[in-house]
GROMACS .gro file of C-alpha atoms in nm:
model
  472
    1MET     CA    1   5.136  12.770  -2.500
    2LYS     CA    2   5.446  12.656  -2.313
    3GLN     CA    3   5.634  12.629  -2.640
    4LEU     CA    4   5.515  12.977  -2.742
    5GLU     CA    5   5.633  13.129  -2.415
    6GLN     CA    6   5.971  12.963  -2.459
    7THR     CA    7   6.005  13.116  -2.805
    8LYS     CA    8   5.909  13.460  -2.676
    9THR     CA    9   6.172  13.428  -2.405
   10GLU     CA   10   6.435  13.335  -2.665
   11HIS     CA   11   6.346  13.641  -2.872
   12ALA     CA   12   6.359  13.868  -2.568
   13ASN     CA   13   6.693  13.728  -2.454
   14ALA     CA   14   6.842  13.764  -2.801
   15ALA     CA   15   6.722  14.124  -2.829
   16ALA     CA   16   6.846  14.219  -2.483
   17ALA     CA   17   7.179  14.040  -2.490
   18GLY     CA   18   7.488  14.259  -2.448
   19GLY     CA   19   7.790  14.270  -2.672
   20LYS     CA   20   7.807  14.315  -3.045
   21SER     CA   21   7.505  14.270  -3.266
   22GLN     CA   22   7.461  13.955  -3.469
   23MET     CA   23   7.361  14.169  -3.764
   24GLN     CA   24   7.443  14.014  -4.097
   25PRO     CA   25   7.739  14.203  -4.243
   26GLY     CA   26   7.656  14.406  -4.550
   27ASN     CA   27   7.278  14.375  -4.519
   28PRO     CA   28   7.144  14.693  -4.681
   29LEU     CA   29   6.882  14.740  -4.409
   30GLY     CA   30   7.167  14.803  -4.166
   31THR     CA   31   7.412  14.990  -4.390
   32VAL     CA   32   7.236  15.195  -4.662
   33PRO     CA   33   7.142  15.554  -4.562
   34VAL     CA   34   6.805  15.557  -4.387
   35GLY     CA   35   6.646  15.817  -4.613
   36LYS     CA   36   6.732  15.621  -4.925
   37LEU     CA   37   6.602  15.300  -4.768
   38LEU     CA   38   6.277  15.463  -4.665
   39ARG     CA   39   6.216  15.589  -5.018
   40LYS     CA   40   6.296  15.245  -5.158
   41PHE     CA   41   6.049  15.067  -4.930
   42ALA     CA   42   5.784  15.335  -4.874
   43ILE     CA   43   5.712  15.433  -5.234
   44PRO     CA   44   5.615  15.081  -5.347
   45SER     CA   45   5.420  15.038  -5.023
   46ILE     CA   46   5.229  15.359  -5.089
   47VAL     CA   47   5.151  15.246  -5.443
   48ALA     CA   48   5.035  14.909  -5.310
   49MET     CA   49   4.807  15.076  -5.056
   50LEU     CA   50   4.671  15.315  -5.317
   51VAL     CA   51   4.599  15.017  -5.538
   52SER     CA   52   4.410  14.854  -5.251
   53ALA     CA   53   4.205  15.171  -5.214
   54LEU     CA   54   4.160  15.184  -5.590
   55TYR     CA   55   3.986  14.846  -5.593
   56ASN     CA   56   3.702  14.985  -5.384
   57ILE     CA   57   3.695  15.332  -5.535
   58VAL     CA   58   3.685  15.209  -5.895
   59ASP     CA   59   3.390  14.985  -5.812
   60GLN     CA   60   3.225  15.274  -5.625
   61ILE     CA   61   3.267  15.515  -5.918
   62PHE     CA   62   3.128  15.281  -6.185
   63ILE     CA   63   2.851  15.151  -5.960
   64GLY     CA   64   2.757  15.508  -5.871
   65GLN     CA   65   2.746  15.604  -6.239
   66SER     CA   66   2.534  15.302  -6.338
   67ILE     CA   67   2.311  15.234  -6.036
   68GLY     CA   68   2.331  15.552  -5.825
   69GLU     CA   69   2.287  15.613  -5.454
   70LEU     CA   70   2.152  15.265  -5.375
   71GLY     CA   71   2.454  15.101  -5.538
   72ASN     CA   72   2.691  15.324  -5.342
   73ALA     CA   73   2.507  15.241  -5.022
   74ALA     CA   74   2.536  14.867  -5.103
   75THR     CA   75   2.916  14.880  -5.136
   76ASN     CA   76   2.932  15.064  -4.803
   77VAL     CA   77   2.724  14.791  -4.640
   78ALA     CA   78   2.958  14.526  -4.785
   79PHE     CA   79   3.278  14.708  -4.686
   80PRO     CA   80   3.317  14.553  -4.335
   81LEU     CA   81   3.403  14.222  -4.503
   82THR     CA   82   3.686  14.391  -4.694
   83THR     CA   83   3.805  14.530  -4.363
   84ILE     CA   84   3.810  14.179  -4.213
   85CYS     CA   85   4.022  14.063  -4.508
   86THR     CA   86   4.267  14.347  -4.446
   87ALA     CA   87   4.275  14.262  -4.075
   88LEU     CA   88   4.369  13.899  -4.144
   89ALA     CA   89   4.629  14.005  -4.400
   90LEU     CA   90   4.794  14.230  -4.141
   91LEU     CA   91   4.767  13.976  -3.860
   92PHE     CA   92   4.944  13.703  -4.056
   93GLY     CA   93   5.138  13.906  -4.313
   94MET     CA   94   5.273  14.211  -4.132
   95GLY     CA   95   5.324  14.011  -3.812
   96ALA     CA   96   5.535  13.753  -3.997
   97ALA     CA   97   5.725  14.026  -4.182
   98SER     CA   98   5.819  14.192  -3.852
   99ALA     CA   99   5.921  13.857  -3.700
  100PHE     CA  100   6.123  13.772  -4.013
  101ASN     CA  101   6.314  14.103  -4.014
  102LEU     CA  102   6.381  14.090  -3.640
  103ALA     CA  103   6.519  13.737  -3.679
  104MET     CA  104   6.731  13.834  -3.979
  105GLY     CA  105   6.869  14.130  -3.783
  106ARG     CA  106   6.981  13.884  -3.515
  107GLY     CA  107   7.133  13.653  -3.777
  108GLU     CA  108   6.873  13.375  -3.731
  109LYS     CA  109   6.816  13.300  -4.100
  110GLU     CA  110   6.671  12.949  -4.073
  111LYS     CA  111   6.424  13.049  -3.803
  112ALA     CA  112   6.320  13.350  -4.012
  113LEU     CA  113   6.203  13.130  -4.301
  114TYR     CA  114   5.954  12.947  -4.079
  115TYR     CA  115   5.772  13.274  -4.015
  116ILE     CA  116   5.722  13.320  -4.389
  117GLY     CA  117   5.603  12.965  -4.462
  118ASN     CA  118   5.360  12.960  -4.169
  119ALA     CA  119   5.221  13.299  -4.269
  120ALA     CA  120   5.147  13.183  -4.625
  121VAL     CA  121   4.940  12.890  -4.495
  122LEU     CA  122   4.750  13.111  -4.252
  123LEU     CA  123   4.675  13.374  -4.518
  124LEU     CA  124   4.517  13.122  -4.755
  125GLY     CA  125   4.341  12.929  -4.479
  126GLY     CA  126   4.195  13.243  -4.325
  127GLY     CA  127   4.053  13.349  -4.661
  128LEU     CA  128   3.890  13.013  -4.724
  129ILE     CA  129   3.722  13.012  -4.381
  130LEU     CA  130   3.595  13.369  -4.424
  131CYS     CA  131   3.456  13.284  -4.769
  132LEU     CA  132   3.266  12.986  -4.629
  133ILE     CA  133   3.120  13.186  -4.339
  134THR     CA  134   3.008  13.464  -4.574
  135GLN     CA  135   2.834  13.226  -4.814
  136ILE     CA  136   2.646  13.052  -4.532
  137PHE     CA  137   2.540  13.365  -4.344
  138LEU     CA  138   2.514  13.617  -4.629
  139ASN     CA  139   2.164  13.754  -4.559
  140PRO     CA  140   2.201  13.800  -4.180
  141LEU     CA  141   2.547  13.951  -4.230
  142MET     CA  142   2.418  14.218  -4.468
  143LEU     CA  143   2.135  14.306  -4.229
  144PHE     CA  144   2.380  14.315  -3.937
  145PHE     CA  145   2.606  14.550  -4.134
  146GLY     CA  146   2.316  14.798  -4.156
  147SER     CA  147   2.156  14.734  -4.495
  148PRO     CA  148   1.815  14.900  -4.550
  149ASP     CA  149   1.554  14.692  -4.733
  150ASN     CA  150   1.595  14.882  -5.060
  151VAL     CA  151   1.974  14.822  -5.057
  152LEU     CA  152   1.980  14.456  -4.943
  153GLY     CA  153   1.942  14.300  -5.288
  154TYR     CA  154   2.232  14.497  -5.433
  155ALA     CA  155   2.455  14.419  -5.134
  156LYS     CA  156   2.387  14.044  -5.150
  157GLU     CA  157   2.443  14.034  -5.526
  158TYR     CA  158   2.782  14.201  -5.484
  159VAL     CA  159   2.910  14.006  -5.181
  160ARG     CA  160   2.790  13.664  -5.300
  161ILE     CA  161   3.054  13.688  -5.576
  162THR     CA  162   3.332  13.891  -5.412
  163SER     CA  163   3.352  13.648  -5.120
  164PHE     CA  164   3.505  13.388  -5.355
  165GLY     CA  165   3.799  13.624  -5.395
  166PHE     CA  166   3.870  13.650  -5.020
  167PRO     CA  167   4.149  13.385  -5.014
  168PHE     CA  168   4.331  13.564  -5.296
  169LEU     CA  169   4.267  13.912  -5.155
  170ILE     CA  170   4.410  13.814  -4.814
  171LEU     CA  171   4.703  13.632  -4.974
  172ALA     CA  172   4.780  13.928  -5.202
  173ASN     CA  173   4.763  14.190  -4.927
  174GLY     CA  174   4.935  13.985  -4.657
  175GLY     CA  175   5.183  13.832  -4.898
  176ALA     CA  176   5.291  14.180  -5.007
  177HIS     CA  177   5.443  14.226  -4.660
  178LEU     CA  178   5.632  13.897  -4.692
  179VAL     CA  179   5.768  14.000  -5.032
  180ARG     CA  180   5.865  14.345  -4.903
  181ALA     CA  181   6.039  14.195  -4.600
  182ASP     CA  182   6.256  13.992  -4.840
  183GLY     CA  183   6.386  14.315  -4.993
  184SER     CA  184   6.159  14.322  -5.301
  185PRO     CA  185   5.929  14.621  -5.253
  186ARG     CA  186   5.886  14.675  -5.627
  187TYR     CA  187   5.757  14.323  -5.687
  188SER     CA  188   5.527  14.369  -5.388
  189MET     CA  189   5.391  14.680  -5.554
  190MET     CA  190   5.347  14.504  -5.888
  191CYS     CA  191   5.140  14.226  -5.730
  192ASN     CA  192   4.874  14.473  -5.620
  193LEU     CA  193   4.911  14.707  -5.916
  194THR     CA  194   4.851  14.430  -6.170
  195GLY     CA  195   4.527  14.324  -6.001
  196ALA     CA  196   4.403  14.684  -5.980
  197ILE     CA  197   4.472  14.749  -6.348
  198ILE     CA  198   4.279  14.436  -6.441
  199ASN     CA  199   3.990  14.545  -6.219
  200THR     CA  200   3.989  14.896  -6.367
  201ILE     CA  201   3.978  14.761  -6.724
  202LEU     CA  202   3.711  14.499  -6.659
  203ASP     CA  203   3.479  14.717  -6.446
  204PRO     CA  204   3.346  14.939  -6.730
  205LEU     CA  205   3.349  14.643  -6.970
  206PHE     CA  206   3.134  14.425  -6.746
  207ILE     CA  207   2.912  14.700  -6.600
  208PHE     CA  208   2.843  14.909  -6.913
  209GLY     CA  209   2.954  14.684  -7.201
  210PHE     CA  210   2.783  14.364  -7.083
  211HIS     CA  211   2.523  14.545  -6.866
  212MET     CA  212   2.601  14.322  -6.567
  213GLY     CA  213   2.558  14.586  -6.293
  214MET     CA  214   2.671  14.482  -5.944
  215THR     CA  215   2.758  14.134  -6.070
  216GLY     CA  216   2.997  14.280  -6.325
  217ALA     CA  217   3.171  14.495  -6.064
  218ALA     CA  218   3.212  14.193  -5.836
  219LEU     CA  219   3.352  13.971  -6.113
  220ALA     CA  220   3.603  14.237  -6.219
  221THR     CA  221   3.719  14.266  -5.858
  222ILE     CA  222   3.782  13.897  -5.793
  223ILE     CA  223   3.960  13.840  -6.127
  224GLY     CA  224   4.213  14.107  -6.034
  225GLN     CA  225   4.254  13.960  -5.686
  226ILE     CA  226   4.316  13.609  -5.821
  227VAL     CA  227   4.596  13.735  -6.046
  228SER     CA  228   4.759  13.925  -5.757
  229GLY     CA  229   4.742  13.620  -5.530
  230ILE     CA  230   4.903  13.396  -5.792
  231MET     CA  231   5.190  13.645  -5.831
  232VAL     CA  232   5.259  13.626  -5.455
  233LEU     CA  233   5.263  13.245  -5.465
  234TYR     CA  234   5.511  13.257  -5.753
  235TYR     CA  235   5.745  13.483  -5.554
  236LEU     CA  236   5.736  13.261  -5.247
  237ARG     CA  237   5.873  12.978  -5.460
  238HIS     CA  238   6.178  13.196  -5.535
  239TYR     CA  239   6.232  13.363  -5.197
  240LYS     CA  240   6.568  13.546  -5.187
  241ALA     CA  241   6.643  13.490  -4.817
  242GLY     CA  242   6.639  13.114  -4.865
  243ARG     CA  243   6.448  12.829  -5.023
  244LEU     CA  244   6.110  12.764  -4.864
  245THR     CA  245   6.054  12.389  -4.834
  246ARG     CA  246   5.765  12.176  -4.710
  247LYS     CA  247   5.883  12.194  -4.349
  248HIS     CA  248   5.851  12.574  -4.349
  249PHE     CA  249   5.481  12.546  -4.443
  250GLN     CA  250   5.395  12.309  -4.156
  251LEU     CA  251   5.215  12.518  -3.895
  252GLN     CA  252   5.404  12.544  -3.566
  253LEU     CA  253   5.270  12.740  -3.272
  254GLN     CA  254   5.607  12.885  -3.178
  255PHE     CA  255   5.637  13.060  -3.516
  256ALA     CA  256   5.274  13.129  -3.601
  257GLY     CA  257   5.200  13.246  -3.246
  258TYR     CA  258   5.494  13.486  -3.228
  259SER     CA  259   5.411  13.634  -3.572
  260MET     CA  260   5.047  13.681  -3.481
  261GLY     CA  261   5.149  13.848  -3.157
  262LEU     CA  262   5.340  14.109  -3.357
  263GLY     CA  263   5.052  14.150  -3.601
  264LEU     CA  264   4.784  14.190  -3.334
  265ALA     CA  265   4.813  14.570  -3.320
  266GLN     CA  266   4.729  14.616  -3.688
  267PHE     CA  267   4.471  14.336  -3.673
  268PHE     CA  268   4.285  14.497  -3.385
  269ASN     CA  269   4.305  14.833  -3.557
  270GLN     CA  270   4.120  14.691  -3.858
  271ILE     CA  271   3.871  14.497  -3.646
  272ALA     CA  272   3.807  14.815  -3.452
  273MET     CA  273   3.742  14.994  -3.781
  274MET     CA  274   3.500  14.720  -3.881
  275ILE     CA  275   3.311  14.736  -3.551
  276VAL     CA  276   3.290  15.114  -3.571
  277GLN     CA  277   3.169  15.097  -3.930
  278ILE     CA  278   2.895  14.849  -3.844
  279VAL     CA  279   2.777  15.063  -3.554
  280MET     CA  280   2.805  15.375  -3.768
  281ASN     CA  281   2.609  15.220  -4.056
  282ASN     CA  282   2.328  15.128  -3.821
  283SER     CA  283   2.341  15.471  -3.656
  284LEU     CA  284   2.334  15.647  -3.994
  285LYS     CA  285   2.040  15.432  -4.096
  286TYR     CA  286   1.852  15.496  -3.769
  287TYR     CA  287   1.914  15.868  -3.729
  288GLY     CA  288   1.901  15.927  -4.105
  289SER     CA  289   1.547  15.790  -4.114
  290ARG     CA  290   1.457  16.049  -3.848
  291SER     CA  291   1.613  16.336  -4.042
  292ILE     CA  292   1.543  16.508  -4.371
  293TYR     CA  293   1.804  16.288  -4.543
  294GLY     CA  294   1.641  15.945  -4.507
  295GLU     CA  295   1.824  15.610  -4.473
  296ALA     CA  296   2.014  15.578  -4.801
  297ILE     CA  297   2.176  15.923  -4.835
  298PRO     CA  298   2.385  15.911  -4.513
  299LEU     CA  299   2.493  15.552  -4.586
  300ALA     CA  300   2.596  15.634  -4.944
  301CYS     CA  301   2.781  15.954  -4.848
  302ALA     CA  302   2.961  15.799  -4.551
  303GLY     CA  303   3.076  15.507  -4.765
  304ILE     CA  304   3.221  15.735  -5.031
  305ILE     CA  305   3.389  15.964  -4.778
  306ASN     CA  306   3.545  15.671  -4.591
  307LYS     CA  307   3.694  15.537  -4.913
  308VAL     CA  308   3.814  15.878  -5.029
  309SER     CA  309   3.980  15.938  -4.692
  310PHE     CA  310   4.144  15.598  -4.722
  311VAL     CA  311   4.323  15.724  -5.035
  312PHE     CA  312   4.513  15.984  -4.834
  313PHE     CA  313   4.545  15.734  -4.548
  314ALA     CA  314   4.709  15.494  -4.794
  315PHE     CA  315   5.005  15.731  -4.808
  316CYS     CA  316   5.041  15.727  -4.428
  317ILE     CA  317   5.003  15.349  -4.402
  318GLY     CA  318   5.239  15.297  -4.696
  319ILE     CA  319   5.506  15.510  -4.528
  320ALA     CA  320   5.455  15.316  -4.203
  321GLN     CA  321   5.484  14.984  -4.384
  322GLY     CA  322   5.797  15.105  -4.561
  323MET     CA  323   5.941  15.201  -4.224
  324GLN     CA  324   5.864  14.858  -4.071
  325PRO     CA  325   6.148  14.640  -4.212
  326ILE     CA  326   6.403  14.918  -4.152
  327ALA     CA  327   6.297  14.971  -3.791
  328SER     CA  328   6.266  14.598  -3.721
  329PHE     CA  329   6.606  14.502  -3.860
  330ASN     CA  330   6.798  14.787  -3.695
  331TYR     CA  331   6.623  14.740  -3.361
  332GLY     CA  332   6.717  14.371  -3.372
  333ALA     CA  333   7.073  14.477  -3.462
  334LYS     CA  334   7.076  14.740  -3.180
  335GLN     CA  335   7.140  15.027  -3.423
  336TYR     CA  336   6.909  15.261  -3.235
  337ASP     CA  337   7.018  15.584  -3.406
  338ARG     CA  338   6.894  15.442  -3.736
  339VAL     CA  339   6.567  15.338  -3.573
  340LYS     CA  340   6.511  15.691  -3.442
  341LYS     CA  341   6.597  15.847  -3.774
  342VAL     CA  342   6.356  15.633  -3.975
  343ILE     CA  343   6.062  15.712  -3.746
  344ARG     CA  344   6.141  16.084  -3.760
  345LEU     CA  345   6.157  16.082  -4.140
  346SER     CA  346   5.839  15.873  -4.163
  347MET     CA  347   5.647  16.102  -3.930
  348THR     CA  348   5.755  16.413  -4.123
  349ALA     CA  349   5.651  16.267  -4.457
  350GLY     CA  350   5.317  16.145  -4.317
  351THR     CA  351   5.232  16.482  -4.164
  352THR     CA  352   5.302  16.659  -4.495
  353ILE     CA  353   5.060  16.428  -4.674
  354CYS     CA  354   4.794  16.481  -4.407
  355VAL     CA  355   4.813  16.860  -4.434
  356VAL     CA  356   4.762  16.843  -4.811
  357ALA     CA  357   4.466  16.606  -4.769
  358PHE     CA  358   4.310  16.834  -4.506
  359ALA     CA  359   4.321  17.127  -4.747
  360MET     CA  360   4.158  16.926  -5.026
  361PHE     CA  361   3.881  16.790  -4.805
  362GLN     CA  362   3.795  17.135  -4.671
  363LEU     CA  363   3.815  17.320  -5.004
  364PHE     CA  364   3.678  17.074  -5.263
  365PRO     CA  365   3.429  16.833  -5.098
  366ARG     CA  366   3.153  16.878  -5.355
  367GLN     CA  367   3.387  16.823  -5.647
  368ILE     CA  368   3.518  16.503  -5.489
  369ILE     CA  369   3.174  16.359  -5.415
  370SER     CA  370   3.059  16.437  -5.770
  371LEU     CA  371   3.309  16.186  -5.908
  372PHE     CA  372   3.091  15.908  -5.768
  373GLY     CA  373   2.778  15.983  -5.966
  374LYS     CA  374   2.498  16.232  -5.957
  375GLY     CA  375   2.271  16.292  -5.661
  376SER     CA  376   2.010  16.528  -5.528
  377GLU     CA  377   2.102  16.863  -5.377
  378LEU     CA  378   2.020  16.716  -5.037
  379TYR     CA  379   2.268  16.433  -5.104
  380LEU     CA  380   2.544  16.674  -5.204
  381ALA     CA  381   2.476  16.906  -4.909
  382PHE     CA  382   2.503  16.620  -4.658
  383ALA     CA  383   2.826  16.497  -4.817
  384GLU     CA  384   2.981  16.844  -4.808
  385ARG     CA  385   2.892  16.889  -4.441
  386TYR     CA  386   3.024  16.541  -4.357
  387PHE     CA  387   3.358  16.622  -4.523
  388HIS     CA  388   3.398  16.951  -4.334
  389ILE     CA  389   3.318  16.815  -3.988
  390TYR     CA  390   3.414  16.447  -3.976
  391LEU     CA  391   3.755  16.496  -4.142
  392PHE     CA  392   3.850  16.819  -3.964
  393PHE     CA  393   4.158  16.675  -3.788
  394THR     CA  394   4.290  16.499  -4.096
  395PHE     CA  395   4.620  16.687  -4.062
  396ILE     CA  396   4.721  16.482  -3.753
  397ASN     CA  397   4.575  16.149  -3.859
  398ASN     CA  398   4.912  15.989  -3.934
  399VAL     CA  399   5.038  15.998  -3.573
  400GLN     CA  400   4.829  15.710  -3.438
  401PRO     CA  401   4.884  15.449  -3.717
  402MET     CA  402   5.252  15.541  -3.750
  403SER     CA  403   5.311  15.499  -3.376
  404SER     CA  404   5.117  15.172  -3.361
  405THR     CA  405   5.314  15.025  -3.653
  406PHE     CA  406   5.641  15.142  -3.499
  407PHE     CA  407   5.582  14.958  -3.172
  408THR     CA  408   5.489  14.644  -3.364
  409SER     CA  409   5.806  14.677  -3.572
  410ILE     CA  410   6.034  14.685  -3.267
  411GLY     CA  411   5.870  14.381  -3.106
  412LYS     CA  412   5.640  14.559  -2.856
  413PRO     CA  413   5.296  14.447  -2.972
  414ALA     CA  414   5.116  14.530  -2.646
  415LYS     CA  415   5.180  14.901  -2.685
  416GLY     CA  416   5.110  14.882  -3.057
  417THR     CA  417   4.779  14.709  -2.993
  418PHE     CA  418   4.672  14.964  -2.733
  419LEU     CA  419   4.748  15.254  -2.966
  420ALA     CA  420   4.569  15.077  -3.251
  421LEU     CA  421   4.254  15.066  -3.038
  422THR     CA  422   4.261  15.426  -2.915
  423ARG     CA  423   4.083  15.601  -3.201
  424GLN     CA  424   3.831  15.339  -3.306
  425ILE     CA  425   3.732  15.153  -2.990
  426ILE     CA  426   3.831  15.369  -2.692
  427PHE     CA  427   3.713  15.704  -2.833
  428LEU     CA  428   3.513  15.688  -3.157
  429LEU     CA  429   3.282  15.396  -3.076
  430PRO     CA  430   3.142  15.544  -2.751
  431LEU     CA  431   3.114  15.889  -2.910
  432ILE     CA  432   2.907  15.774  -3.211
  433VAL     CA  433   2.670  15.602  -2.970
  434ILE     CA  434   2.640  15.890  -2.718
  435PHE     CA  435   2.657  16.208  -2.929
  436PRO     CA  436   2.364  16.130  -3.166
  437ILE     CA  437   2.134  16.083  -2.866
  438PHE     CA  438   2.167  16.456  -2.802
  439MET     CA  439   2.261  16.590  -3.146
  440GLY     CA  440   2.093  16.356  -3.393
  441ILE     CA  441   2.283  16.263  -3.706
  442ASP     CA  442   2.520  16.559  -3.656
  443GLY     CA  443   2.656  16.381  -3.348
  444ILE     CA  444   2.807  16.110  -3.570
  445MET     CA  445   2.997  16.375  -3.765
  446TYR     CA  446   3.140  16.551  -3.459
  447ALA     CA  447   3.251  16.222  -3.301
  448GLY     CA  448   3.518  16.178  -3.571
  449PRO     CA  449   3.744  16.481  -3.513
  450ILE     CA  450   3.731  16.447  -3.134
  451ALA     CA  451   3.844  16.084  -3.155
  452ASP     CA  452   4.118  16.182  -3.403
  453PHE     CA  453   4.260  16.447  -3.171
  454LEU     CA  454   4.260  16.232  -2.856
  455ALA     CA  455   4.417  15.931  -3.032
  456ALA     CA  456   4.692  16.145  -3.187
  457ALA     CA  457   4.776  16.308  -2.852
  458ILE     CA  458   4.811  15.977  -2.667
  459SER     CA  459   5.010  15.817  -2.950
  460ALA     CA  460   5.252  16.110  -2.960
  461CYS     CA  461   5.318  16.077  -2.586
  462PHE     CA  462   5.390  15.702  -2.614
  463LEU     CA  463   5.619  15.750  -2.914
  464LEU     CA  464   5.822  16.038  -2.766
  465TRP     CA  465   5.876  15.848  -2.442
  466GLU     CA  466   5.993  15.535  -2.629
  467LEU     CA  467   6.237  15.732  -2.843
  468LYS     CA  468   6.374  15.911  -2.536
  469LYS     CA  469   6.457  15.590  -2.348
  470MET     CA  470   6.565  15.383  -2.653
  471GLY     CA  471   6.923  15.267  -2.619
  472ALA     CA  472   6.969  15.441  -2.283
   0.00000   0.00000   0.00000
């Protein structure tokens, strides 16, 4: 801990020191027009995030077409484990990417490479540990995640196989940030895109051609993830910023600890999402059984809607991730005008996407839900109502994740972590526990937009205040 504190002090002193920046001359992050840079980094990031969403949606579509509502409910029950994988990828990957770009902005090239090497070890190690835990505690985990009895078999069949892909999934997602930080956003995009294409091709082949059901969907998923993970490993052997040697892969607390500190905001945001989803699954199961819908319909609909909303959210997160290396480098180089410009452009683009998504969710909910297989009229009616209410404040949903990522990017993880927790833990979690007591299953739906509004308002206040005082 003493060594970690010393490293934090060094980073703070370097960032606060007066005089001219130690920015590397000619580095495009500090010289190329901000708008052009944001397009270069954000578009591949968006594609990568869409690909990540596509993994789950493709499985959901084919499972829904072959198995139906129970299969859709099973993938929703299993989804918290995917969220944990994303959380670890962000903790180790995005944290190290921010630390790397901040160090490069200060001209500390050798130190920057240690962040990358340590992150690669943590990404693989975290995946192996999570795989082992899942295999040992599979049955109690599925029950804890809210699986009804008639869904449990499908959920276990799916997760028993997909858990073997966790090391590669975490490496692919977290490694994409390391590749992007090195100035290769297109290769980062290709890592995820290749795996998704493989998954999309193999899903119908295994599910319908070989009649493998949930097992086929799971196998298609992990094959794609393995290929993506191998592509990341290949890139790390040819890192542009410098050659990664054995010493860079030896875990050191001063580098791993500082990176994880910067990644905590995004990590806690994902863990918060997982906690909320577990509580929500159990609430949907409990209050659904006491409504006309039953246990399976609310679980199936909520799972589909969460994954559909993640498609639009992928645009917002992709823009935020594209903004990260630009904001980090220029903040480290004390080019504050460029930092302010990139957050303004990012926020404008994210808001535009959110407005379009809001219109689609309000106007075409039944058409969207129909893509995931047929269902009863009761099933479709619940899904349509869930879309209208739960996603009502979609048009401001980019403010909170964008602000949280921004604070992480400029080396202020405490603020980023707090903002990451606002929607999920501080507001949504209490509301989905309290509201249904008085309103039944409708209370779960109304908790969403209230949490969205409050989180966006607080995040906007934090962000505006930071921009006002930056460089003063």
